[in-house]
Structures are given as structure tokens and as C-alpha cells.
mmCIF file of C-alpha atoms in Angstrom:
data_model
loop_
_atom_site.group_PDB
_atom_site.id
_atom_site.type_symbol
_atom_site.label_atom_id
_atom_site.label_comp_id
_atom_site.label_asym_id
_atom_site.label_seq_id
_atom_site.Cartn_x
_atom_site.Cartn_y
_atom_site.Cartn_z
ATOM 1 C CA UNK A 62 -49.471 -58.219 -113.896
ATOM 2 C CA UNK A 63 -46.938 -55.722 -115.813
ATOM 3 C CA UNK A 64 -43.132 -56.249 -115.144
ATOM 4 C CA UNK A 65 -43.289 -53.015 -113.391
ATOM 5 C CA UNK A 66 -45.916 -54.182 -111.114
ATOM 6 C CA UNK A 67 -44.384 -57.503 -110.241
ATOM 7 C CA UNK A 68 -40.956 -55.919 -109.271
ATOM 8 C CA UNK A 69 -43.198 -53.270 -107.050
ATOM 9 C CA UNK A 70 -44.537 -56.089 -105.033
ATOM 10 C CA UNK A 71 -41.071 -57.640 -104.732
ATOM 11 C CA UNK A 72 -39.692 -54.405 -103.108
ATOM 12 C CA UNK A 73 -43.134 -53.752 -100.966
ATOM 13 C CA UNK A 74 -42.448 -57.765 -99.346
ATOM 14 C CA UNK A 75 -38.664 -57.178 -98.881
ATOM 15 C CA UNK A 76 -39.380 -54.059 -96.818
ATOM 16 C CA UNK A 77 -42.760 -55.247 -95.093
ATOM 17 C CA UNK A 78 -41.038 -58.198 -94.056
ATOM 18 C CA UNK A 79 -37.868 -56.260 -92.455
ATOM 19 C CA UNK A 80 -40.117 -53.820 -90.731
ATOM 20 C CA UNK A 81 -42.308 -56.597 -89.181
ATOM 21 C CA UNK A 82 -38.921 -58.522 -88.175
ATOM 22 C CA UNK A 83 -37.899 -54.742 -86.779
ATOM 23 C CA UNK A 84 -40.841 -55.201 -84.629
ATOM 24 C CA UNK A 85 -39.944 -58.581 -83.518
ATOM 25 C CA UNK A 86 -36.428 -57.249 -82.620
ATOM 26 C CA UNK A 87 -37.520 -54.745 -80.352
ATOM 27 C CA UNK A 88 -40.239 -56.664 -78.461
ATOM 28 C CA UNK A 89 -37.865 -59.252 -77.694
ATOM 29 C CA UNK A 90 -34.773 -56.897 -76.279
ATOM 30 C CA UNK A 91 -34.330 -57.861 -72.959
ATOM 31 C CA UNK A 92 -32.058 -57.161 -69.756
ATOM 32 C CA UNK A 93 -28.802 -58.327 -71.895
ATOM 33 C CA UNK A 94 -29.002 -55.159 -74.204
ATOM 34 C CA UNK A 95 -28.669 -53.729 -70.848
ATOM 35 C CA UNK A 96 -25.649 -55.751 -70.229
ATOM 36 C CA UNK A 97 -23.854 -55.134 -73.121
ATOM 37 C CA UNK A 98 -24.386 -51.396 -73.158
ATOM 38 C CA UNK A 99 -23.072 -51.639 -69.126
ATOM 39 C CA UNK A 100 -19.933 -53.445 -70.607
ATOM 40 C CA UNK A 101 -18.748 -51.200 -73.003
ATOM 41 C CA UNK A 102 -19.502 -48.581 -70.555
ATOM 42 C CA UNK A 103 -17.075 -49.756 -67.884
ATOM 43 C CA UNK A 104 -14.490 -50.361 -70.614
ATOM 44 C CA UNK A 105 -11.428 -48.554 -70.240
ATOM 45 C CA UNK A 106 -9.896 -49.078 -73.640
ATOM 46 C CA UNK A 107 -11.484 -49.230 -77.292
ATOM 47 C CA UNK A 108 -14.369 -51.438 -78.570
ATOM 48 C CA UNK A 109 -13.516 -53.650 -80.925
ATOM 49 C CA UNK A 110 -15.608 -54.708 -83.778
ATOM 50 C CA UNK A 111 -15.498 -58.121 -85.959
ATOM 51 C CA UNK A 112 -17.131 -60.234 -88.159
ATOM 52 C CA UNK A 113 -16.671 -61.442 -91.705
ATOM 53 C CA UNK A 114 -18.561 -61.353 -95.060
ATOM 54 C CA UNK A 115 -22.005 -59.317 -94.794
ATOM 55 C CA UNK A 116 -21.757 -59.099 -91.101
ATOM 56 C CA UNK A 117 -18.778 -57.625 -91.489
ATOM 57 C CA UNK A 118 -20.152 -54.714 -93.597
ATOM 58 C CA UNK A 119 -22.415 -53.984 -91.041
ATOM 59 C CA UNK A 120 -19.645 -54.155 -88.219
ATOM 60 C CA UNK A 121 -17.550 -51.486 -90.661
ATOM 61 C CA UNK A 122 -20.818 -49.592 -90.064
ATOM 62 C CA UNK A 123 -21.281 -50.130 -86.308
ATOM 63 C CA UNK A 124 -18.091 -48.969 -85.529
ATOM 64 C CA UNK A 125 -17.831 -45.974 -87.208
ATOM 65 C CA UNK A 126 -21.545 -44.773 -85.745
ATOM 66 C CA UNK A 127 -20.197 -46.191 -82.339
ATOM 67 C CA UNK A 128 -16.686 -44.074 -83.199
ATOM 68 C CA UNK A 129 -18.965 -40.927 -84.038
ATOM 69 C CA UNK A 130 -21.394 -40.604 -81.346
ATOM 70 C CA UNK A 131 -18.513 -40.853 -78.494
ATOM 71 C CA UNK A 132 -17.562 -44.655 -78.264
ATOM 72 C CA UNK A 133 -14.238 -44.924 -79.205
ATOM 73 C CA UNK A 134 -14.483 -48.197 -81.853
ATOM 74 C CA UNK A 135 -12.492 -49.607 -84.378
ATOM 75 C CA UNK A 136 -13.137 -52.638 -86.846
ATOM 76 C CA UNK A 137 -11.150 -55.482 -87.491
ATOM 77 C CA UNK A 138 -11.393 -58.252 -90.180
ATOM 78 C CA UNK A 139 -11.266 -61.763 -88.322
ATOM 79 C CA UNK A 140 -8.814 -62.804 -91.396
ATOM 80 C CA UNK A 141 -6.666 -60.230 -90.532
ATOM 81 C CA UNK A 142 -6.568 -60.872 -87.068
ATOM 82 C CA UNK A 143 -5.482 -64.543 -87.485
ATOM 83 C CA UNK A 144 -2.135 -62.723 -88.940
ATOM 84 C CA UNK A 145 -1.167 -59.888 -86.782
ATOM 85 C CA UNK A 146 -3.980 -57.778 -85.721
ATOM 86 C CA UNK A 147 -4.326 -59.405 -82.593
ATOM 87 C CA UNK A 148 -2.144 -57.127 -81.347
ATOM 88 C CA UNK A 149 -4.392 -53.971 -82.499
ATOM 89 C CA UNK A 150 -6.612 -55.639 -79.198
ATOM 90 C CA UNK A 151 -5.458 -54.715 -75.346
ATOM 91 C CA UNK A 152 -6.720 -55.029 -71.660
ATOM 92 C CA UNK A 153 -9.235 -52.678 -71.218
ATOM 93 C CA UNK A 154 -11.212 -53.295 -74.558
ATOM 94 C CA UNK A 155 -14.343 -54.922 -75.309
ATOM 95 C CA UNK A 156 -14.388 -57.402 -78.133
ATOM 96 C CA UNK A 157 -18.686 -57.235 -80.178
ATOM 97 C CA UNK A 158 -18.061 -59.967 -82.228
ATOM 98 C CA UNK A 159 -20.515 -60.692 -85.128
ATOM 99 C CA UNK A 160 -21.911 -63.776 -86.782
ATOM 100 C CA UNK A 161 -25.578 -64.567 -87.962
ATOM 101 C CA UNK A 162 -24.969 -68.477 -87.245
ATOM 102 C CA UNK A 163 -22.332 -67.937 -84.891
ATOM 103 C CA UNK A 164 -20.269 -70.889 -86.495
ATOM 104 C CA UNK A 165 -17.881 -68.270 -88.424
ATOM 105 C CA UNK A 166 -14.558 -70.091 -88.647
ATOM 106 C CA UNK A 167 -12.774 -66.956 -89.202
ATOM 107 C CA UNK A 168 -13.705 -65.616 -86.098
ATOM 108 C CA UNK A 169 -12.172 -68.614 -84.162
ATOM 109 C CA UNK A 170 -8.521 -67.253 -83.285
ATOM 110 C CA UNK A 171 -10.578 -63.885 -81.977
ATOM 111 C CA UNK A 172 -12.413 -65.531 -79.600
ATOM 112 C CA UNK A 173 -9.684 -67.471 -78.469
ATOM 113 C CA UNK A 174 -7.456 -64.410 -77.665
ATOM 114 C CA UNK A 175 -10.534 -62.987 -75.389
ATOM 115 C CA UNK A 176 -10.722 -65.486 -73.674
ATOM 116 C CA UNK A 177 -6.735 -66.276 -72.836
ATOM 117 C CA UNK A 178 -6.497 -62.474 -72.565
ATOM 118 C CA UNK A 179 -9.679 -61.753 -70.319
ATOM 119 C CA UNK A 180 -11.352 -59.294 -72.629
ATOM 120 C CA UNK A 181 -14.684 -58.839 -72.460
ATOM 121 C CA UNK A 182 -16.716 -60.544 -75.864
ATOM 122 C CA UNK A 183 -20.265 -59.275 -76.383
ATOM 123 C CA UNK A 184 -21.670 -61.747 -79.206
ATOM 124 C CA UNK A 185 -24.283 -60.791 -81.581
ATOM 125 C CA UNK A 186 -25.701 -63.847 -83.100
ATOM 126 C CA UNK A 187 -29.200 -65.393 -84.070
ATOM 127 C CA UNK A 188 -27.957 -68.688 -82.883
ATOM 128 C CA UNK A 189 -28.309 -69.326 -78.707
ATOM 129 C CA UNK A 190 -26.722 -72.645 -78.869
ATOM 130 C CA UNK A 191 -23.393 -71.789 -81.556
ATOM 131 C CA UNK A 192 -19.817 -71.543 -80.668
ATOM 132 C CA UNK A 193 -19.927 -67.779 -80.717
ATOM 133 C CA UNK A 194 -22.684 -67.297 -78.232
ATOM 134 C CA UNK A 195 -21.165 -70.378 -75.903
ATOM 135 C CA UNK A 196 -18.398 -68.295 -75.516
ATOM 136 C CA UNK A 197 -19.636 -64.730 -75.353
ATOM 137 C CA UNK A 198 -20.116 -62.520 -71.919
ATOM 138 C CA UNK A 199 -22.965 -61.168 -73.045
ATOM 139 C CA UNK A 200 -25.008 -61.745 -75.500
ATOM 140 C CA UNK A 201 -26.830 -60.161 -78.214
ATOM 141 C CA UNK A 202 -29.711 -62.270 -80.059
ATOM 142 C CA UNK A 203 -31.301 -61.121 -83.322
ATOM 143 C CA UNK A 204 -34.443 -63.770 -83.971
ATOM 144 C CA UNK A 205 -33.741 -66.205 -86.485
ATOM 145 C CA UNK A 206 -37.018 -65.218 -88.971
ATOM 146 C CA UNK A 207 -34.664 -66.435 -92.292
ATOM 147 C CA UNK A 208 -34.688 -63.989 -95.154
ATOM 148 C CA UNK A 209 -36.413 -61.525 -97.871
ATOM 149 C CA UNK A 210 -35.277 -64.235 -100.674
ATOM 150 C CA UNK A 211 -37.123 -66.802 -98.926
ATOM 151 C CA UNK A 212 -34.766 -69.233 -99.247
ATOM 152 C CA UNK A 213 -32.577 -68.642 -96.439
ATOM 153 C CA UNK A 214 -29.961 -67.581 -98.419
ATOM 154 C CA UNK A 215 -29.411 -64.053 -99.614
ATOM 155 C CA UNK A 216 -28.354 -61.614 -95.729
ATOM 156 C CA UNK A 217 -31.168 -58.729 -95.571
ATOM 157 C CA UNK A 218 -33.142 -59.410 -92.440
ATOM 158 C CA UNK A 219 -30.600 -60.841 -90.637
ATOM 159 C CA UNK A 220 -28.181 -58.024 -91.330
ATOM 160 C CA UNK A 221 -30.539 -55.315 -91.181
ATOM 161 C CA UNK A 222 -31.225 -56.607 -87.595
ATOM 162 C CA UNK A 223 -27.973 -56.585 -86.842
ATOM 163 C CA UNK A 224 -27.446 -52.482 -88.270
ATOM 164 C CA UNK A 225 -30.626 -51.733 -85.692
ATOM 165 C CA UNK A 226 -28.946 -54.238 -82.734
ATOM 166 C CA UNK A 227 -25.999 -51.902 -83.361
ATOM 167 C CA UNK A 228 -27.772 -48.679 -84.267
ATOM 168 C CA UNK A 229 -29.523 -49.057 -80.425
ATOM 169 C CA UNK A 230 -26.112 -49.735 -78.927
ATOM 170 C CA UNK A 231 -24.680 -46.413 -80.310
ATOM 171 C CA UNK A 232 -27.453 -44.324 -79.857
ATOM 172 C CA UNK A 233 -28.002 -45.271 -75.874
ATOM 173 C CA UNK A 234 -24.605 -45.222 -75.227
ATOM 174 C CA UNK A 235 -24.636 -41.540 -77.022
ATOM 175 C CA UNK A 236 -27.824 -40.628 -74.647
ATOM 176 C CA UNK A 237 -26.141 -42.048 -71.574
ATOM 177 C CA UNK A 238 -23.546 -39.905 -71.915
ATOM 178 C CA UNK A 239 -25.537 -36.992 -73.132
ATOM 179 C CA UNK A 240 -23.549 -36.791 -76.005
ATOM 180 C CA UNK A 241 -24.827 -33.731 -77.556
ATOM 181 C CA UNK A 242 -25.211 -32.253 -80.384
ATOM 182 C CA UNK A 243 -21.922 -29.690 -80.428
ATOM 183 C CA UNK A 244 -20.240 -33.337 -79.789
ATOM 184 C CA UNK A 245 -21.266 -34.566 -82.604
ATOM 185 C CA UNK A 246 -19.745 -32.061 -84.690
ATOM 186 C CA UNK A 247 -16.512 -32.318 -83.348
ATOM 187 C CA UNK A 248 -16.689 -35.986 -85.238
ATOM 188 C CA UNK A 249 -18.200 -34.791 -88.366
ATOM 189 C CA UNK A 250 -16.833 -31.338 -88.970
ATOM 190 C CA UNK A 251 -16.666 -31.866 -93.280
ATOM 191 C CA UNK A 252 -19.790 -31.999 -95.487
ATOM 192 C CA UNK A 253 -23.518 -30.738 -94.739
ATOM 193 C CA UNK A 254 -23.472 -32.439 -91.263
ATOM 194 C CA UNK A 255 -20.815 -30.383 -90.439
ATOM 195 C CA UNK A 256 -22.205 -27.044 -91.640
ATOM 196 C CA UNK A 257 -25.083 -28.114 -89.683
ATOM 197 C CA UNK A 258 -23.594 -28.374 -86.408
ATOM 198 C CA UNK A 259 -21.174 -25.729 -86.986
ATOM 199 C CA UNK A 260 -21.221 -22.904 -84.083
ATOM 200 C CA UNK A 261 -20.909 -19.294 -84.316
ATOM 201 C CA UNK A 262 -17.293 -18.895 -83.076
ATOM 202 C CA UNK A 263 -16.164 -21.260 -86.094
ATOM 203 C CA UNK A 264 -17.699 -19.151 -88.468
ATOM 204 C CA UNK A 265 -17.436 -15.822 -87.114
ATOM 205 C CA UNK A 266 -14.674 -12.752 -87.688
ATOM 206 C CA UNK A 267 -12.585 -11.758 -85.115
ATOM 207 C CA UNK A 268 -9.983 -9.544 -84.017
ATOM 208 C CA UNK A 269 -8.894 -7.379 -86.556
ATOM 209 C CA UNK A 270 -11.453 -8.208 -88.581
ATOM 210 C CA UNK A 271 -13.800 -6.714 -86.665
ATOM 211 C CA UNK A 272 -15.675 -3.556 -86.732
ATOM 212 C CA UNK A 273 -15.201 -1.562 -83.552
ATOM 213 C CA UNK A 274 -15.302 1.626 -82.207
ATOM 214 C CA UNK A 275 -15.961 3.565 -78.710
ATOM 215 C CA UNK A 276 -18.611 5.578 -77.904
ATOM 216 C CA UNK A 277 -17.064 9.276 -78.216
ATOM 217 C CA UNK A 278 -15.099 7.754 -81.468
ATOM 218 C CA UNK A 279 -16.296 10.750 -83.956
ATOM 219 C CA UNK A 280 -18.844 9.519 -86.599
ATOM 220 C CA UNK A 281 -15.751 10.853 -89.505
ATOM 221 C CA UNK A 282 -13.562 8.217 -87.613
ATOM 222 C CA UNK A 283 -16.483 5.368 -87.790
ATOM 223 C CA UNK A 284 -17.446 6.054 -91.176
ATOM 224 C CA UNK A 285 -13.749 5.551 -91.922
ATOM 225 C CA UNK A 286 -13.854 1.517 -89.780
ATOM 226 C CA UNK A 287 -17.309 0.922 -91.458
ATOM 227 C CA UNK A 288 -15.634 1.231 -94.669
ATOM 228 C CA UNK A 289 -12.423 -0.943 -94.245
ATOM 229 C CA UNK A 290 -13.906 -4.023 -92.379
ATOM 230 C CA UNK A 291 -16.171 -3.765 -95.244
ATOM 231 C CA UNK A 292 -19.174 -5.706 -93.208
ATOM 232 C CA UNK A 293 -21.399 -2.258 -93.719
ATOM 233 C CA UNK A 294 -22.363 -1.776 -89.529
ATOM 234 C CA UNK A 295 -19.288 -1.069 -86.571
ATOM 235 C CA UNK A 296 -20.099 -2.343 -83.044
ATOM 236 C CA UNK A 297 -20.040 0.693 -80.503
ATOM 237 C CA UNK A 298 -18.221 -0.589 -77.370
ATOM 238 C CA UNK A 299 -18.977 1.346 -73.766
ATOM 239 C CA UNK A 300 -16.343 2.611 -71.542
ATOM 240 C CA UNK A 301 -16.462 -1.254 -69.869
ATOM 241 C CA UNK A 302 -15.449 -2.724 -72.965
ATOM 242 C CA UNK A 303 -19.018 -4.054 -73.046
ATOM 243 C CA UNK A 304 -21.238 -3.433 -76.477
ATOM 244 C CA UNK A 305 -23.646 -0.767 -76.077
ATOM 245 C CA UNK A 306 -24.707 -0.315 -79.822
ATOM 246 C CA UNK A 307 -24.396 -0.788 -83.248
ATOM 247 C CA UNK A 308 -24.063 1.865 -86.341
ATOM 248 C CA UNK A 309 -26.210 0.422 -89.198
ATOM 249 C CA UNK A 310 -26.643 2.047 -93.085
ATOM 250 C CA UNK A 311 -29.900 3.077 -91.939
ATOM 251 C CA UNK A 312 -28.870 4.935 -88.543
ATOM 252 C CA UNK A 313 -26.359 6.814 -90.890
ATOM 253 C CA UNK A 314 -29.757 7.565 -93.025
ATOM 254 C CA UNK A 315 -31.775 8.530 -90.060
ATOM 255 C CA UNK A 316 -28.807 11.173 -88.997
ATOM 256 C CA UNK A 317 -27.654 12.223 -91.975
ATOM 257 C CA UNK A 318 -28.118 16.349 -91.196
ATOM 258 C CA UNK A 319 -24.990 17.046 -89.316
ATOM 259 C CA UNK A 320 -23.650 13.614 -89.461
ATOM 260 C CA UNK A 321 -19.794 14.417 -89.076
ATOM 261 C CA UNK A 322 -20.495 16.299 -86.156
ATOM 262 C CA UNK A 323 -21.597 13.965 -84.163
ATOM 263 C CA UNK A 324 -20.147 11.027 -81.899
ATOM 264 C CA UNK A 325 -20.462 7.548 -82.345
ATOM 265 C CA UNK A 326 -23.055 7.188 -79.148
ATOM 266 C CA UNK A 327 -25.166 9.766 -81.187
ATOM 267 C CA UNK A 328 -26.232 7.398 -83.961
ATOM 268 C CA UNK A 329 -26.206 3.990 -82.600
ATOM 269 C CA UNK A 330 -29.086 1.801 -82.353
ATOM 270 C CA UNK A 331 -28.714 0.985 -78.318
ATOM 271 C CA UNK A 332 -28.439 -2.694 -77.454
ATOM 272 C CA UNK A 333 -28.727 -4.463 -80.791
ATOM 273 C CA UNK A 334 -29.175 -8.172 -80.905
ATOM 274 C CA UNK A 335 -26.504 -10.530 -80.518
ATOM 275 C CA UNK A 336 -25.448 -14.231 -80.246
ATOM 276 C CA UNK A 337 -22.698 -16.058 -77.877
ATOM 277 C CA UNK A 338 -19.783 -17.392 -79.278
ATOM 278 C CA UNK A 339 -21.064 -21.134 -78.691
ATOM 279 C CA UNK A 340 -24.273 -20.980 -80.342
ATOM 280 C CA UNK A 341 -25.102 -23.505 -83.107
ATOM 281 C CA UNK A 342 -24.681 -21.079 -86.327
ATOM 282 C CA UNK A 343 -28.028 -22.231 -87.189
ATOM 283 C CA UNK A 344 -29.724 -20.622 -84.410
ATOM 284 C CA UNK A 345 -27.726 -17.296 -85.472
ATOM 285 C CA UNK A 346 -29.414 -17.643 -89.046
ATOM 286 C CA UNK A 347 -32.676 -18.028 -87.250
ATOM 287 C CA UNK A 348 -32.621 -14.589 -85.535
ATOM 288 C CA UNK A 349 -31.596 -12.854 -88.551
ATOM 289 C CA UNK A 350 -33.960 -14.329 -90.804
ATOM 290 C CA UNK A 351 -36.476 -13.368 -87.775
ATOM 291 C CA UNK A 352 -35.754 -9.634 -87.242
ATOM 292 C CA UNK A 353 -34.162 -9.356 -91.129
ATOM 293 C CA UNK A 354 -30.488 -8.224 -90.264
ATOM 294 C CA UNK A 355 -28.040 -9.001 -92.309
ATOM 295 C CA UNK A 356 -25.120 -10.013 -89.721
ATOM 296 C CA UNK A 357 -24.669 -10.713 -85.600
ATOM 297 C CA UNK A 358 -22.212 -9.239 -83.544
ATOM 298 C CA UNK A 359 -21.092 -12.375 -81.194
ATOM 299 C CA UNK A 360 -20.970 -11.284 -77.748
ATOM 300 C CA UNK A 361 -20.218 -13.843 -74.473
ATOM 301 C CA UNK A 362 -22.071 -13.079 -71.596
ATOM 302 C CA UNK A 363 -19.333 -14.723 -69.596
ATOM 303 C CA UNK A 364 -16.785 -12.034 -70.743
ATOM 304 C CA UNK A 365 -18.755 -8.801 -69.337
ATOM 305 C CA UNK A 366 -20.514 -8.812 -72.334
ATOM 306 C CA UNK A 367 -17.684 -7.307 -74.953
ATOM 307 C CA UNK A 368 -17.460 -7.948 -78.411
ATOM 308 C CA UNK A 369 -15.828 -11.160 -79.739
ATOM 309 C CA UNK A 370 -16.561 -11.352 -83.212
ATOM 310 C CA UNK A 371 -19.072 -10.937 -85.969
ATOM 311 C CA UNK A 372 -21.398 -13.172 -88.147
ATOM 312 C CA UNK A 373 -22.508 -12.621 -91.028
ATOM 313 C CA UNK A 374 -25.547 -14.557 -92.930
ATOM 314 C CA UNK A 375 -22.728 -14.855 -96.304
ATOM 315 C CA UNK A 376 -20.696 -16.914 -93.876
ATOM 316 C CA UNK A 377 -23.461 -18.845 -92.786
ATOM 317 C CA UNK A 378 -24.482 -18.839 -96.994
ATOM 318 C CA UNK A 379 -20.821 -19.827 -97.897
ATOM 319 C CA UNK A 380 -20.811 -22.649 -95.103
ATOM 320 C CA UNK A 381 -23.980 -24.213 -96.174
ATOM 321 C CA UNK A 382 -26.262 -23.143 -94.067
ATOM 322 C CA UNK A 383 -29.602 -21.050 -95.250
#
């Protein structure tokens, strides 16, 4: 067997062996998931999240995708804790304190403080019988099935238990409060994720910006808007404020003979397609890609259908979205 082969069947045994322990994690979830995710429910406060060493790189984790998905969370380092950050914790929190043997010494003062101070302490251990768990409301257990080294030595299936323990505490939390996605983006509104979830009203031009013009507003007058709000098309708003149309380069084509002489009303194209303000501004891209326009004027239905703004797909480009 090559070197490249026996490092191949390394990786394929780390990963088999932290799905099939996956497996085992789910099968054995039982009514005290339930507990814990009824907990942090009823808190008032903040959810606080501890542990040291590798569990607490996957508590860093946990609280920011517990932070992001509409659980207010925060992290804090045991060691820390011991020397002023005790005071970061109130009444009202919940305390999900982390430890794969549940014998952490650093987390010691922690649990101490919940329990003079009444907070709530979820535990998330593999241990039953440690200090942690003894002293936890609720409990969390990961199965003890040792690790990828086989030795017992080297975290991976303990702590990638503990990411999915945490992982399905975020995520039905996030569900039970139909946290959607428009949520979501108000966490993550930076980066690709962001562009994403971005809606139409955060990307679209408004006010002055925008192209509009009534319905007896002379086609020598609408030529003149088409050309300064440089989008190439004007909206063509009805006596109710409401849009009724929308001049396009090829409705100027179509009537070209005795252009100037006619009104505005003349040469729209009669209820063009549209998008509301709160649309994702991936569902905007979708239309135009579907009927091959170029941009969207955004029009709430709530508002007696007027004209609030206008999208178009080099904003969506320039955003990230395609």
C-alpha cells in the first residue's frame, strides 16, 4: 500500500467513524434535548456559553450560531470567569456549560455561581456520573464512543458531537421561533450570505433616483427623465399615484413615427412586471432572468400600488448575486 493510499484510509476511518457516532447521537436524544431547548426558551436574559480547551472551541462556535439564528448567546472562558467575568452572568440567563469528562477544574467557580445565584446550568457532558452533570438542570449527554486516534486521546468525536448537540439546539430553537430567512440576514448582512439574503428595498433606487413620469407627461418630457436617471425605461404613474406602465427602448422603437407628439400613456407597455419592496433580491433576479428584462420597478401592494423604487440586475451583479 502507497503512502497516498494509507493516508486515504486514515481520513475514510476518521470520518466513517464520526458519521456512525452521528448516528448514535441522534438515536439516543431523548426528552432532555427537549428540556434544554424549553429552558433557554423561557430565559429572559442571554445564554451563556463555557467550556475550556477543545470544548471551548466548539462553545466559541455554539454561541455565535445560537447568537445568529435568534438566541441571544455569548461565550465565556471559565479562566476568565474565575477573575471577573462572573459578572458578564445575570438573573434571567441560562448557563450551557461544556466538558467531555465533566471533571473540568476550570469550570468549577462557574458552576458554583449558578448555583448560589439560581441560574439555570444545562450541562453537556459524556460523563452521567461527573461533577458537571451532578450539578446541571438539565442535561445534555453525548455517548462516550472514545476517539478517531484510537487511543482516547486526540478530541474529534467527542467534539464533533458536541458541534451537532449544539448545531440541533440552534437550529430548533431557530424553527420554534420561525426564525426566517429575512431574520437571518439581519445577523449576517456582510459577505455572500448577506448578498444572498439581501431584499429588494436594500438594493433598490429610490426617490430621486427614480424614473417617473405621469401619464399625459409628453413623450419630449420623458425622453428628457429616461435620459438623466440614466436606468434606460421611466415608470408611468396613473392619476392614483399607482403604476400603470412602463416606457422601455423598444416601446420608443415600436412608436418611433410621430414619437414627440405623443403622451406618455401612448407608448407604455400597460402593467409591466414588478416586485414588492420586501422580496428576497434573489427572487427579483429570478423574474428577470425569466421574462429577460433588464431591471424591476419595486411596487408595494400595501401602498395602492405606487412606485417605490427600482432594481436593476447591475445592482443585483454588483451585490453578488447572479
Amino acid at each position: 500500500m502507497t503512502d497516498t493510499e494509507k493516508l486515504l484510509v486514515t481520513a475514510r476511518q476518521v470520518i466513517t467513524d464520526e458519521a456512525r457516532a452521528l448516528d448514535t447521537l441522534a438515536e439516543g436524544l431523548d426528552e432532555r434535548f427537549a428540556e434544554a431547548v424549553q429552558l433557554i426558551l423561557q430565559a429572559k436574559g442571554r445564554i451563556i456559553v463555557s467550556g475550556i480547551g477543545k470544548s471551548g472551541h466548539i462553545g466559541h462556535k455554539i454561541a455565535a450560531t445560537l447568537a445568529s439564528t435568534g438566541t441571544p448567546a455569548y461565550f465565556v472562558h471559565p479562566a476568565e470567569a474565575s477573575h471577573g467575568d462572573l459578572g458578564m452572568l445575570s438573573e434571567g440567563d441560562v448557563v450551557l456549560a461544556i466538558s467531555n469528562s465533566g471533571e473540568a477544574p476550570e469550570l468549577a467557580n462557574l458552576l458554583v455561581f449558578t448555583r448560589r445565584f439560581g441560574i439555570p446550568l444545562i450541562g453537556l457532558s459524556s460523563k452521567m456520573d461527573s461533577t458537571l452533570m451532578k450539578q446541571a438542570d438539565v442535561h445534555l449527554q453525548i455517548p462516550s464512543l472514545g476517539e478517531a486516534c484510537g487511543f482516547g486521546m486526540v478530541p474529534s468525536i467527542s467534539t464533533t458531537l458536541t458541534l451537532a448537540m449544539g448545531d440541533a439546539l440552534a437550529i430548533a430553537l431557530m424553527k420554534h421561533r420561525d426564525f426566517r430567512p429575512e431574520n437571518f440576514r439581519d445577523f449576517h448582512p456582510g459577505g455572500k450570505l448577506g448578498a444572498q439574503l439581501s431584499k429588494v428595498r436594500d438594493l433598490m433606487h429610490a426617490g430621486d433616483a427614480l424614473p417617473l413620469v405621469t401619464e399625459d407627461t409628453p413623450m419630449s418630457d420623458a425622453l428628457i427623465e429616461i435620459s438623466q436617471k440614466g436606468f434606460g425605461v421611466a415608470g408611468v404613474a396613473a392619476a392614483d399615484g399607482s403604476l400603470a406602465g412602463i416606457i422601455t427602448d423598444g416601446d420608443l422603437r415600436r412608436h418611433m413615427d410621430g414619437l414627440l407628439d405623443k403622451s406618455s400613456a401612448e407608448v407604455m407597455t400597460a402593467n409591466p412586471a414588478s416586485i414588492a419592496p420586501g422580496a428576497m433580491a434573489q427572487e427579483a433576479v429570478a423574474v428577470m432572468n425569466q421574462r429577460k428584462i433588464t431591471c424591476l420597478f419595486v411596487v408595494d401592494p400595501d401602498n395602492g400600488g405606487k412606485a417605490e423604487g427600482l432594481l436593476h440586475i447591475h445592482d443585483c451583479l454588483r451585490a453578488g448575486l447572479g
